[in-house]
Coordinates of C-alpha atoms and ligand atoms in Angstrom, one line a residue:
Chain A
M2 CA 21.8 19.4 -10.2
I3 CA 18.9 18.8 -7.8
L4 CA 15.7 20.7 -7.6
G5 CA 14.5 20.9 -3.9
I6 CA 10.9 21.6 -2.9
D7 CA 9.5 22.0 0.6
T8 CA 6.0 23.1 1.7
S9 CA 6.0 21.8 5.2
L10 CA 6.0 25.4 6.7
G11 CA 6.1 28.1 4.0
T12 CA 6.8 27.3 0.4
S13 CA 10.4 27.0 -0.8
A14 CA 12.1 25.9 -4.0
A15 CA 15.9 25.7 -4.9
V16 CA 18.3 24.4 -7.4
V17 CA 21.5 23.0 -5.9
E18 CA 24.6 21.5 -7.6
R19 CA 25.5 18.0 -6.5
D20 CA 28.5 19.3 -4.5
G21 CA 26.2 21.7 -2.6
V22 CA 26.7 24.9 -4.5
V23 CA 23.4 26.8 -4.5
R24 CA 22.3 27.9 -7.9
A25 CA 19.0 29.5 -6.9
E26 CA 16.6 29.7 -4.0
A27 CA 13.2 31.3 -3.7
S28 CA 10.6 31.1 -1.0
S29 CA 7.4 32.5 0.4
P30 CA 7.1 32.6 4.2
D31 CA 3.3 32.6 4.0
P32 CA 2.1 29.5 6.0
L33 CA -0.9 29.3 3.5
G34 CA -1.1 29.8 -0.2
H35 CA 1.3 27.0 -1.2
A36 CA -0.8 26.1 -4.3
E37 CA -0.8 29.8 -5.4
V38 CA 2.9 30.3 -5.3
I39 CA 4.5 27.0 -6.1
G40 CA 4.5 27.4 -9.9
L41 CA 6.1 30.8 -9.8
L42 CA 8.8 29.8 -7.4
L43 CA 9.7 26.8 -9.5
E44 CA 9.8 28.9 -12.6
A45 CA 11.9 31.5 -10.8
V46 CA 14.6 29.1 -9.5
L47 CA 14.9 27.3 -12.9
T48 CA 15.4 30.6 -14.7
E49 CA 17.9 31.8 -12.2
A50 CA 19.8 28.6 -12.0
A51 CA 20.6 28.8 -15.7
F52 CA 23.0 31.7 -14.9
G53 CA 25.3 29.7 -12.6
P54 CA 25.8 29.8 -8.8
I55 CA 24.2 32.6 -6.8
G56 CA 26.3 35.8 -7.3
A57 CA 27.9 34.6 -10.5
T58 CA 27.2 36.3 -13.8
S59 CA 27.7 33.4 -16.2
A60 CA 25.9 33.2 -19.6
A61 CA 22.8 31.0 -19.4
T62 CA 23.3 27.3 -19.8
E63 CA 20.8 24.5 -19.6
V64 CA 19.9 23.4 -16.1
E65 CA 20.4 19.6 -16.2
L66 CA 18.5 18.2 -13.2
T67 CA 19.2 14.7 -12.1
H68 CA 16.8 14.4 -9.1
V69 CA 13.9 16.2 -7.4
A70 CA 14.2 16.3 -3.6
A71 CA 10.9 16.5 -1.7
G72 CA 10.5 17.7 1.8
M73 CA 8.1 15.0 3.3
G74 CA 7.1 16.9 6.4
P75 CA 6.0 16.8 9.2
G76 CA 3.9 19.9 8.5
P77 CA 0.3 21.0 8.1
F78 CA -1.1 18.4 5.7
T79 CA -2.9 20.6 3.2
G80 CA 0.2 22.6 2.4
L81 CA 2.6 19.7 2.8
R82 CA 0.8 17.8 0.0
V83 CA 1.2 20.6 -2.5
G84 CA 5.0 20.4 -2.4
I85 CA 5.1 16.6 -2.6
A86 CA 2.6 16.6 -5.5
A87 CA 4.7 19.2 -7.2
A88 CA 7.9 17.2 -6.7
R89 CA 6.4 14.0 -8.0
A90 CA 4.8 15.7 -11.0
F91 CA 8.0 17.6 -11.9
A92 CA 10.1 14.4 -11.7
L93 CA 7.6 12.6 -13.9
G94 CA 7.8 15.4 -16.5
R95 CA 11.6 15.1 -16.6
D96 CA 11.7 11.3 -16.1
I97 CA 14.0 11.6 -13.1
P98 CA 13.7 10.2 -9.6
V99 CA 12.2 11.8 -6.4
V100 CA 14.4 11.7 -3.3
A101 CA 12.3 11.9 -0.1
V102 CA 13.8 14.0 2.7
P103 CA 12.4 14.6 6.2
S104 CA 11.8 18.3 6.4
H105 CA 13.3 18.3 9.9
A106 CA 16.6 16.8 8.5
A107 CA 16.9 19.9 6.2
A108 CA 16.3 22.2 9.2
A109 CA 18.9 20.3 11.2
L110 CA 21.4 20.6 8.4
S111 CA 20.8 24.4 8.4
V112 CA 21.6 24.5 12.1
L113 CA 24.7 22.2 11.8
L114 CA 26.2 24.1 8.8
A115 CA 25.6 27.6 10.2
D116 CA 29.0 27.6 11.8
P117 CA 31.1 24.6 10.7
F118 CA 33.6 25.2 13.6
A119 CA 31.0 25.3 16.3
R120 CA 30.3 22.1 18.3
V121 CA 26.5 22.0 18.4
P122 CA 25.1 20.0 21.3
R123 CA 22.3 17.5 20.7
F124 CA 19.3 19.5 19.7
A125 CA 15.6 19.1 18.6
V126 CA 14.1 20.7 15.6
V127 CA 10.7 21.8 16.8
T128 CA 7.9 22.9 14.4
D129 CA 4.3 23.9 14.9
A130 CA 2.0 21.0 14.3
R131 CA -1.2 22.9 15.1
R132 CA -3.9 21.7 17.4
R133 CA -1.7 22.7 20.4
E134 CA 1.0 20.2 19.4
F135 CA 4.6 20.4 18.3
A136 CA 6.4 18.1 16.0
Y137 CA 10.0 17.4 16.9
S138 CA 13.0 15.4 15.8
V139 CA 16.3 15.1 17.8
Y140 CA 19.6 15.3 16.0
D141 CA 23.2 14.7 17.2
G142 CA 25.8 16.1 14.9
L143 CA 26.7 15.0 11.4
D144 CA 27.5 11.5 10.4
D145 CA 30.3 10.4 8.0
D146 CA 28.1 11.1 5.0
G147 CA 27.6 14.7 6.1
L148 CA 24.0 14.0 7.1
P149 CA 22.3 15.0 10.4
R150 CA 22.3 12.0 12.7
C151 CA 18.6 11.5 13.8
V152 CA 18.3 9.9 17.3
A153 CA 14.6 10.4 17.9
G154 CA 11.5 11.4 16.0
P155 CA 9.8 12.8 14.1
A156 CA 7.0 12.7 16.7
L157 CA 4.3 14.8 18.2
A158 CA 4.2 16.3 21.7
P159 CA 1.5 18.4 23.3
R160 CA 2.5 22.1 23.5
D161 CA 3.0 22.1 27.3
A162 CA 4.8 18.7 27.4
V163 CA 7.4 19.2 24.7
D164 CA 10.0 20.8 26.9
E165 CA 9.8 17.9 29.4
R166 CA 10.0 15.4 26.6
L167 CA 13.1 17.1 25.1
R168 CA 14.8 17.2 28.6
E169 CA 14.3 13.5 28.8
L170 CA 16.0 13.1 25.4
G171 CA 18.8 15.4 26.5
A172 CA 18.1 17.8 23.5
E173 CA 18.3 21.5 23.4
R174 CA 15.2 23.0 21.8
R175 CA 15.5 24.8 18.4
D176 CA 12.2 26.2 17.1
V177 CA 12.1 26.4 13.4
A178 CA 9.7 28.5 11.4
T179 CA 11.0 28.0 7.8
V180 CA 12.6 25.1 6.0
S181 CA 15.1 25.8 3.2
A182 CA 14.6 23.9 0.0
A183 CA 18.4 24.3 -0.7
M184 CA 19.0 22.3 2.5
I185 CA 16.4 19.7 1.3
A186 CA 18.3 19.4 -2.0
L187 CA 21.7 19.3 -0.2
A188 CA 20.5 16.5 2.1
A189 CA 19.2 14.7 -1.0
A190 CA 22.6 15.1 -2.8
R191 CA 24.5 13.7 0.2
A192 CA 22.0 10.8 0.6
V193 CA 22.3 10.0 -3.2
A194 CA 26.1 10.1 -2.9
A195 CA 26.0 7.7 0.0
G196 CA 23.4 5.5 -1.6
R197 CA 21.1 6.0 1.3
E198 CA 17.4 6.6 1.8
L199 CA 16.4 9.2 4.4
A200 CA 12.6 8.7 4.3
D201 CA 10.1 6.5 2.6
A202 CA 7.8 7.7 -0.1
S203 CA 4.9 8.6 2.1
P204 CA 4.3 12.0 3.7
L205 CA 5.2 12.3 7.4
Y206 CA 1.6 13.0 8.5
L207 CA 2.1 11.7 12.0
R208 CA -1.7 11.8 12.5
A209 CA -4.5 9.7 11.2
P210 CA -7.0 11.6 9.0
D211 CA -9.5 13.6 11.0
V212 CA -13.0 12.1 10.6
T213 CA -16.2 12.3 12.5
M214 CA -17.9 8.9 12.4
P215 CA -21.6 9.2 11.8
S216 CA -23.3 7.7 14.9
G217 CA -26.2 6.0 13.2
P218 CA -29.3 7.8 11.9
K219 CA -29.9 11.1 13.7
R220 CA -33.2 11.4 15.5
V221 CA -35.1 14.5 14.2
G222 CA -38.1 14.2 16.5
T223 CA -41.7 14.5 15.3
Chain B
M24 CA 1.2 23.6 -30.6
S25 CA -1.4 22.3 -32.9
E26 CA -4.1 25.0 -32.5
H27 CA -6.8 22.8 -33.9
E28 CA -6.1 19.4 -32.5
P29 CA -4.1 20.2 -29.3
L30 CA -2.9 17.2 -27.2
V31 CA -4.0 18.1 -23.7
L32 CA -3.7 16.3 -20.4
G33 CA -6.3 17.2 -17.8
I34 CA -6.0 16.8 -14.0
E35 CA -9.2 16.6 -11.9
T36 CA -9.1 16.3 -8.1
S37 CA -12.1 18.3 -6.8
C38 CA -13.8 15.5 -4.9
D39 CA -13.0 11.8 -4.4
E40 CA -12.0 10.8 -7.9
T41 CA -8.4 11.4 -9.1
G42 CA -9.1 11.9 -12.9
I43 CA -6.4 12.1 -15.5
G44 CA -7.7 12.5 -19.1
I45 CA -5.9 12.9 -22.4
V46 CA -7.6 14.3 -25.5
R47 CA -6.4 15.3 -28.9
G48 CA -8.8 18.1 -29.9
R49 CA -12.2 16.6 -29.5
T50 CA -10.9 13.0 -29.5
L51 CA -10.7 11.1 -26.2
L52 CA -7.5 9.2 -25.8
S53 CA -7.6 8.2 -22.2
N54 CA -10.0 8.7 -19.3
T55 CA -8.2 7.3 -16.3
I56 CA -9.9 7.4 -12.9
A57 CA -8.7 6.3 -9.5
S58 CA -11.5 6.6 -6.9
S59 CA -11.1 6.7 -3.2
M60 CA -14.8 6.0 -2.8
A61 CA -14.2 2.7 -1.0
E62 CA -12.2 4.4 1.6
H63 CA -15.1 6.7 2.4
A64 CA -17.7 3.9 2.6
R65 CA -17.3 3.3 6.4
F66 CA -17.8 7.0 7.1
G67 CA -21.0 7.3 5.0
G68 CA -19.7 10.2 3.0
V69 CA -16.6 11.8 1.4
V70 CA -14.1 12.7 4.1
P71 CA -12.0 15.6 2.8
E72 CA -8.7 14.6 4.4
V73 CA -9.0 11.0 3.3
A74 CA -9.8 12.2 -0.3
A75 CA -6.8 14.6 -0.3
R76 CA -4.4 11.9 0.9
A77 CA -5.7 9.5 -1.7
H78 CA -5.2 12.1 -4.5
L79 CA -1.6 12.5 -3.6
E80 CA -1.0 8.8 -3.8
A81 CA -3.1 8.2 -6.9
L82 CA -1.8 11.1 -9.1
E83 CA 1.5 9.7 -10.4
P84 CA 0.2 6.2 -11.2
A85 CA -2.8 7.6 -12.9
I86 CA -0.7 9.9 -15.1
R87 CA 1.5 7.0 -16.0
A88 CA -1.6 4.8 -16.8
A89 CA -3.2 7.6 -18.9
T90 CA -0.1 8.3 -21.1
A91 CA 0.4 4.5 -21.6
E92 CA -3.3 4.1 -22.6
A93 CA -3.2 7.1 -24.9
G94 CA 0.1 6.0 -26.4
V95 CA 1.8 9.3 -25.9
A96 CA 4.7 10.6 -24.0
L97 CA 4.4 13.6 -21.6
T98 CA 6.8 15.5 -23.8
D99 CA 4.3 15.1 -26.7
L100 CA 1.7 17.2 -24.8
D101 CA 0.7 20.6 -26.1
A102 CA -0.8 21.8 -22.8
I103 CA -1.8 20.8 -19.3
A104 CA -5.2 21.5 -17.8
V105 CA -6.4 21.4 -14.2
T106 CA -9.6 22.0 -12.2
S107 CA -9.2 25.2 -10.1
G108 CA -12.6 24.8 -8.5
P109 CA -15.3 24.5 -7.3
G110 CA -14.7 21.5 -5.0
L111 CA -12.9 20.5 -1.8
A112 CA -10.1 23.0 -1.2
G113 CA -7.5 20.5 0.1
A114 CA -8.3 18.0 -2.7
L115 CA -8.1 20.7 -5.4
M116 CA -4.7 21.9 -4.1
V117 CA -3.1 18.5 -4.8
G118 CA -4.1 18.8 -8.4
V119 CA -3.2 22.4 -8.8
G120 CA 0.3 21.8 -7.3
A121 CA 0.9 18.9 -9.5
A122 CA -0.4 20.6 -12.7
K123 CA 1.6 23.7 -12.2
S124 CA 4.7 21.7 -11.6
L125 CA 4.2 19.5 -14.6
A126 CA 3.6 22.5 -16.8
V127 CA 6.9 24.1 -15.6
S128 CA 8.7 20.8 -15.9
L129 CA 7.6 20.3 -19.4
D130 CA 7.6 24.0 -20.3
R131 CA 4.0 23.8 -21.6
P132 CA 1.1 26.2 -21.2
L133 CA -1.4 25.6 -18.3
Y134 CA -5.1 26.1 -18.5
A135 CA -6.9 26.4 -15.1
V136 CA -10.6 25.7 -15.6
N137 CA -14.0 25.4 -13.9
H138 CA -15.1 21.9 -12.9
L139 CA -18.8 22.5 -13.6
V140 CA -18.1 23.8 -17.1
G141 CA -15.9 20.7 -17.5
H142 CA -19.0 18.6 -17.0
I143 CA -20.6 20.4 -19.9
A144 CA -17.5 19.9 -22.1
A145 CA -17.6 16.1 -21.5
D146 CA -20.4 16.0 -24.0
I147 CA -18.0 17.0 -26.8
L148 CA -16.0 13.8 -26.4
T149 CA -19.0 11.7 -27.4
G150 CA -18.1 12.4 -31.0
E151 CA -21.6 13.5 -31.7
R152 CA -22.6 17.0 -32.9
V153 CA -23.2 19.2 -29.9
E154 CA -25.4 22.2 -30.2
Y155 CA -25.8 25.3 -28.1
P156 CA -27.6 26.9 -26.4
T157 CA -28.5 24.1 -24.0
V158 CA -29.7 23.9 -20.5
A159 CA -27.4 21.7 -18.4
L160 CA -28.5 19.8 -15.2
L161 CA -25.4 18.7 -13.3
V162 CA -26.1 16.4 -10.4
S163 CA -23.6 14.6 -8.2
G164 CA -22.6 14.1 -4.6
G165 CA -20.8 17.4 -4.6
H166 CA -23.1 19.7 -6.6
T167 CA -26.6 20.2 -8.0
S168 CA -26.7 23.0 -10.6
L169 CA -28.9 24.1 -13.4
L170 CA -27.0 26.1 -16.1
L171 CA -27.8 27.8 -19.3
V172 CA -25.0 27.3 -21.7
R173 CA -25.0 29.7 -24.7
D174 CA -21.4 29.1 -25.6
L175 CA -19.1 26.6 -23.9
V176 CA -16.0 28.8 -23.8
S177 CA -17.6 32.2 -23.2
D178 CA -21.1 32.2 -21.9
V179 CA -22.3 29.9 -19.2
E180 CA -25.0 31.3 -16.8
L181 CA -26.0 29.8 -13.4
L182 CA -29.7 29.5 -13.3
G183 CA -29.9 27.8 -9.9
E184 CA -28.2 25.5 -7.5
T185 CA -28.8 23.6 -4.3
M186 CA -29.2 25.7 -1.2
D187 CA -28.2 22.9 1.1
D188 CA -27.3 19.3 0.3
A189 CA -26.3 18.1 -3.2
A190 CA -28.7 15.5 -4.6
G191 CA -26.1 12.8 -4.3
E192 CA -25.5 13.6 -0.7
A193 CA -29.3 13.4 -0.1
F194 CA -29.2 9.8 -1.5
D195 CA -26.3 8.9 0.8
K196 CA -28.1 10.3 3.9
I197 CA -31.4 8.6 3.1
A198 CA -29.6 5.4 2.4
R199 CA -28.1 5.6 5.9
I200 CA -31.5 6.2 7.5
L201 CA -32.8 3.1 5.6
G202 CA -29.8 1.1 6.8
L203 CA -28.3 0.8 3.3
P204 CA -24.6 1.1 2.6
Y205 CA -22.6 3.9 0.9
P206 CA -22.7 5.2 -1.8
G207 CA -26.5 5.6 -1.4
G208 CA -27.5 6.3 -5.0
P209 CA -27.1 2.8 -6.5
E210 CA -28.5 1.2 -3.3
I211 CA -31.6 3.3 -3.3
D212 CA -32.0 2.7 -7.0
R213 CA -31.7 -1.1 -6.4
V214 CA -34.2 -1.2 -3.5
A215 CA -36.6 1.2 -5.2
A216 CA -37.1 -1.1 -8.1
E217 CA -39.5 -3.1 -6.0
G218 CA -41.3 -0.1 -4.5
D219 CA -44.2 2.1 -5.4
P220 CA -43.0 5.7 -6.2
A221 CA -46.4 7.0 -5.4
A222 CA -46.8 5.2 -2.0
I223 CA -45.8 8.2 0.1
R224 CA -46.0 11.9 -1.1
F225 CA -42.8 13.4 0.1
P226 CA -42.3 17.2 -0.3
R227 CA -40.8 18.8 -3.4
G228 CA -38.3 21.4 -2.1
L229 CA -38.6 25.0 -3.4
S230 CA -41.4 24.1 -5.7
R231 CA -44.3 26.2 -4.2
A232 CA -45.7 29.2 -6.1
S233 CA -44.1 31.4 -3.4
D234 CA -40.7 30.0 -4.2
M235 CA -40.9 30.8 -7.8
A236 CA -39.9 34.5 -7.5
D237 CA -36.5 34.0 -5.8
H238 CA -35.7 30.3 -6.1
R239 CA -37.4 29.1 -9.3
Y240 CA -34.3 27.1 -10.4
D241 CA -32.7 26.5 -7.0
F242 CA -32.9 23.2 -5.1
S243 CA -33.2 22.1 -1.5
F244 CA -33.1 18.6 -0.2
S245 CA -32.8 19.1 3.5
G246 CA -36.6 19.4 4.0
L247 CA -37.1 16.2 2.1
K248 CA -34.4 14.4 4.1
T249 CA -36.1 15.5 7.3
A250 CA -39.5 14.4 6.0
V251 CA -38.2 10.9 5.2
A252 CA -36.5 10.6 8.6
R253 CA -39.7 11.7 10.4
W254 CA -41.9 9.3 8.3
V255 CA -39.6 6.4 9.3
E256 CA -39.5 7.4 13.0
R257 CA -43.3 7.8 13.1
A258 CA -43.8 4.4 11.5
E259 CA -41.3 2.8 13.9
A260 CA -43.1 4.5 16.9
T261 CA -46.5 3.2 15.9
G262 CA -45.2 -0.2 15.1
E263 CA -46.2 0.1 11.5
E264 CA -44.3 -2.1 9.1
I265 CA -42.0 0.0 7.0
S266 CA -41.7 -0.9 3.3
V267 CA -38.1 0.1 2.6
P268 CA -38.7 -0.2 -1.2
D269 CA -41.7 2.1 -1.0
V270 CA -39.8 4.7 1.1
A271 CA -36.8 4.5 -1.3
A272 CA -39.0 4.7 -4.4
S273 CA -41.0 7.6 -3.1
F274 CA -38.0 9.5 -1.9
R275 CA -36.2 8.9 -5.3
E276 CA -39.3 10.1 -7.1
A277 CA -39.4 13.3 -5.1
V278 CA -35.8 14.1 -5.9
I279 CA -36.1 13.3 -9.6
D280 CA -39.4 15.1 -10.0
V281 CA -37.9 18.3 -8.7
L282 CA -34.8 18.0 -10.8
V283 CA -36.6 17.2 -14.1
T284 CA -39.4 19.7 -13.5
K285 CA -37.1 22.6 -12.9
A286 CA -34.8 21.6 -15.8
L287 CA -37.7 21.4 -18.3
D288 CA -39.1 24.6 -16.9
A289 CA -35.8 26.3 -17.7
C290 CA -35.8 24.9 -21.2
Q291 CA -39.3 26.3 -21.8
R292 CA -38.7 29.7 -20.2
H293 CA -35.5 30.3 -22.1
G294 CA -36.8 28.8 -25.3
V295 CA -34.0 26.2 -25.4
P296 CA -35.1 22.8 -26.7
R297 CA -32.0 21.0 -25.4
L298 CA -31.1 19.5 -22.1
L299 CA -27.7 18.1 -21.1
L300 CA -27.4 15.8 -18.1
G301 CA -24.1 15.4 -16.2
G302 CA -22.6 14.4 -12.9
G303 CA -22.5 11.0 -11.1
V304 CA -26.3 10.9 -10.3
V305 CA -26.9 10.4 -14.0
A306 CA -26.1 6.8 -13.2
N307 CA -29.6 6.7 -11.6
R308 CA -31.7 4.8 -14.1
R309 CA -35.0 6.3 -13.0
L310 CA -33.6 9.8 -13.4
R311 CA -32.7 9.1 -17.0
E312 CA -36.1 7.4 -17.7
V313 CA -38.1 10.3 -16.2
A314 CA -36.0 12.9 -17.9
L315 CA -36.2 11.2 -21.3
S316 CA -40.0 10.6 -21.3
R317 CA -41.0 14.0 -19.9
A318 CA -38.5 15.8 -22.2
E319 CA -40.0 14.1 -25.2
A320 CA -43.4 15.2 -24.2
A321 CA -42.1 18.7 -23.9
G322 CA -40.3 18.6 -27.2
V323 CA -36.8 18.8 -25.6
A324 CA -33.9 16.8 -26.9
V325 CA -31.9 15.2 -24.0
R326 CA -28.2 14.4 -24.2
I327 CA -26.6 12.0 -21.7
P328 CA -22.9 11.3 -22.2
P329 CA -21.7 7.8 -21.2
L330 CA -21.4 7.4 -17.4
T331 CA -17.6 7.4 -17.4
L332 CA -17.7 10.9 -18.8
C333 CA -20.6 12.0 -16.4
T334 CA -18.8 11.2 -13.2
D335 CA -15.9 13.4 -12.2
N336 CA -13.0 12.8 -14.7
G337 CA -9.9 14.5 -16.1
A338 CA -11.0 14.0 -19.7
M339 CA -13.7 16.7 -19.4
I340 CA -11.1 19.1 -18.0
A341 CA -8.7 18.4 -20.9
A342 CA -11.7 18.7 -23.3
L343 CA -12.6 22.1 -22.0
A344 CA -9.0 23.3 -22.2
A345 CA -8.8 22.0 -25.8
E346 CA -11.9 24.0 -26.7
L347 CA -10.3 27.1 -25.1
I348 CA -7.2 26.6 -27.2
R349 CA -9.2 26.1 -30.3
S350 CA -10.9 29.4 -29.7
G351 CA -7.6 31.1 -29.4
R352 CA -7.6 31.7 -25.6
P353 CA -4.3 32.4 -24.0
A354 CA -3.1 30.1 -21.2
S355 CA -3.5 30.8 -17.5
T356 CA -0.7 32.4 -15.5
L357 CA 0.9 30.4 -12.7
S358 CA -0.7 32.6 -10.1
F359 CA -4.0 31.0 -9.1
G360 CA -5.1 28.8 -6.4
A361 CA -7.7 26.3 -5.5
D362 CA -11.1 28.1 -5.4
S363 CA -13.6 25.9 -3.6
T364 CA -16.5 28.3 -4.6
L365 CA -15.4 29.2 -8.1
P366 CA -18.5 30.7 -9.8
V367 CA -19.6 29.0 -13.0
T368 CA -19.3 32.2 -15.0
Q369 CA -15.5 31.9 -14.6
I370 CA -14.8 29.3 -17.2
Q371 CA -11.1 29.8 -17.1
V372 CA -9.1 31.4 -14.2
A373 CA -6.0 33.6 -14.2
V374 CA -6.1 34.2 -18.0
S375 CA -2.8 35.8 -19.0
S376 CA -3.1 39.2 -20.6
Ligands
ZN10 ZN1 -18.5 17.0 -10.6

């Protein structure tokens, strides 16, 4: 089983079986407060996962986790880091590996799996990147491993330029306000099964740290 | 869990040091510190976003290094401890997220504690007998606080703190004015060695008789900073040759004079013949010298833990949690956050009922 964690938008945690069956999912839509809720959400999904798939009423059995899947963003940095730190620490505690998943890939998977019979045209997952910018990634269907095929991004675009950018990329815009940790875990399960890596181990910040360089000694006057 | 000798891992990420400490009761097993100080050097001060990014990357290797050094497995731990505040919010959140997750992963109790009280707890790890009550002077780039500690786990009172810059910050800013690199403390110390501390009489902040009613134990370094800047500008304008060693030594003396005077005044007024020094500025040799000689004259015993326990570290956080466990305190719940302005009276946060 895989524990999924994402804090790129709200805070979400889930336990998913390797074949995709969701054991438990819990989330908080609050765009702040990631550090406050992460522990309770993890505790909740682990407790619930012991009773079998959602809706089942099995007796409690041990939840044997094999991986921790971490949503790597893009997303507001302060919150995003809480989930990645939590994923790494949890994996360390259990001595299991972390699987890095772009948060937009999980959002794309949600879109593509919503109706398995629908033919979804090329689309862009668009999330708020603050400072009047959006983050976007363009996806074109599922590949043979059952993973969203990423054709552009993740990248940033100014708020009033994003539509033009997506038109050039031939992608329909899909604004996303939450990322499901179950989809993070499912993407990780499919990546592990296919022996693929979806992201490297660094957070998808997309921006250099914000610093104001001191401009030499300040004159104070006399 | 061993109530008497609990094995605790402490996580500290309140500023620019990622500290992982492991203690068994009052015995230090590892004090692993990864610092992002070098990354801040070109900015002349700690950049919060740079510090937070560095914490995220340093945490896992630091935990691995600490357990290896201590010769323990994570599954051996009795409890996890973490700094909840005060400090830089975004930096604290990295540690809080990791600590909660590690506690859930290992199914161990979590103790969320106060960074400043952690500095006081560091003294326990020296292996020497520590007595209370004591006055504690904590001076670093992030804080300047004067505390009265009657009991480490239940009674810590804030006597005063800085109203503007922390003392360490003042050193950094004056170093920049004098064209010295970051961090400013060691640079000023080095240059000041050749200077005359009495060459220039810089102001002592909040030390006038009129300040005594409301700010007897508070500090202010912004007026001093302005005075040094003005002095340098005026000297430059009149073409006077500036003795950097004299300016550095006189500035340093003004900072240290205020720190030590107020700390010893607190000892006297509260009838406490003990003073504990903590925080990174303790690395300043002149501060230690002045504190020791003036305390001796005042009949006050000074305790100065080794520097690696004075700068921000995870061992002090683990040590404080171990003391809380030894005194029978329940763990913290999982519902707390980073509190950048956590008052010192809150030694542990989110105590479960
Ligand atoms: Zn400190």
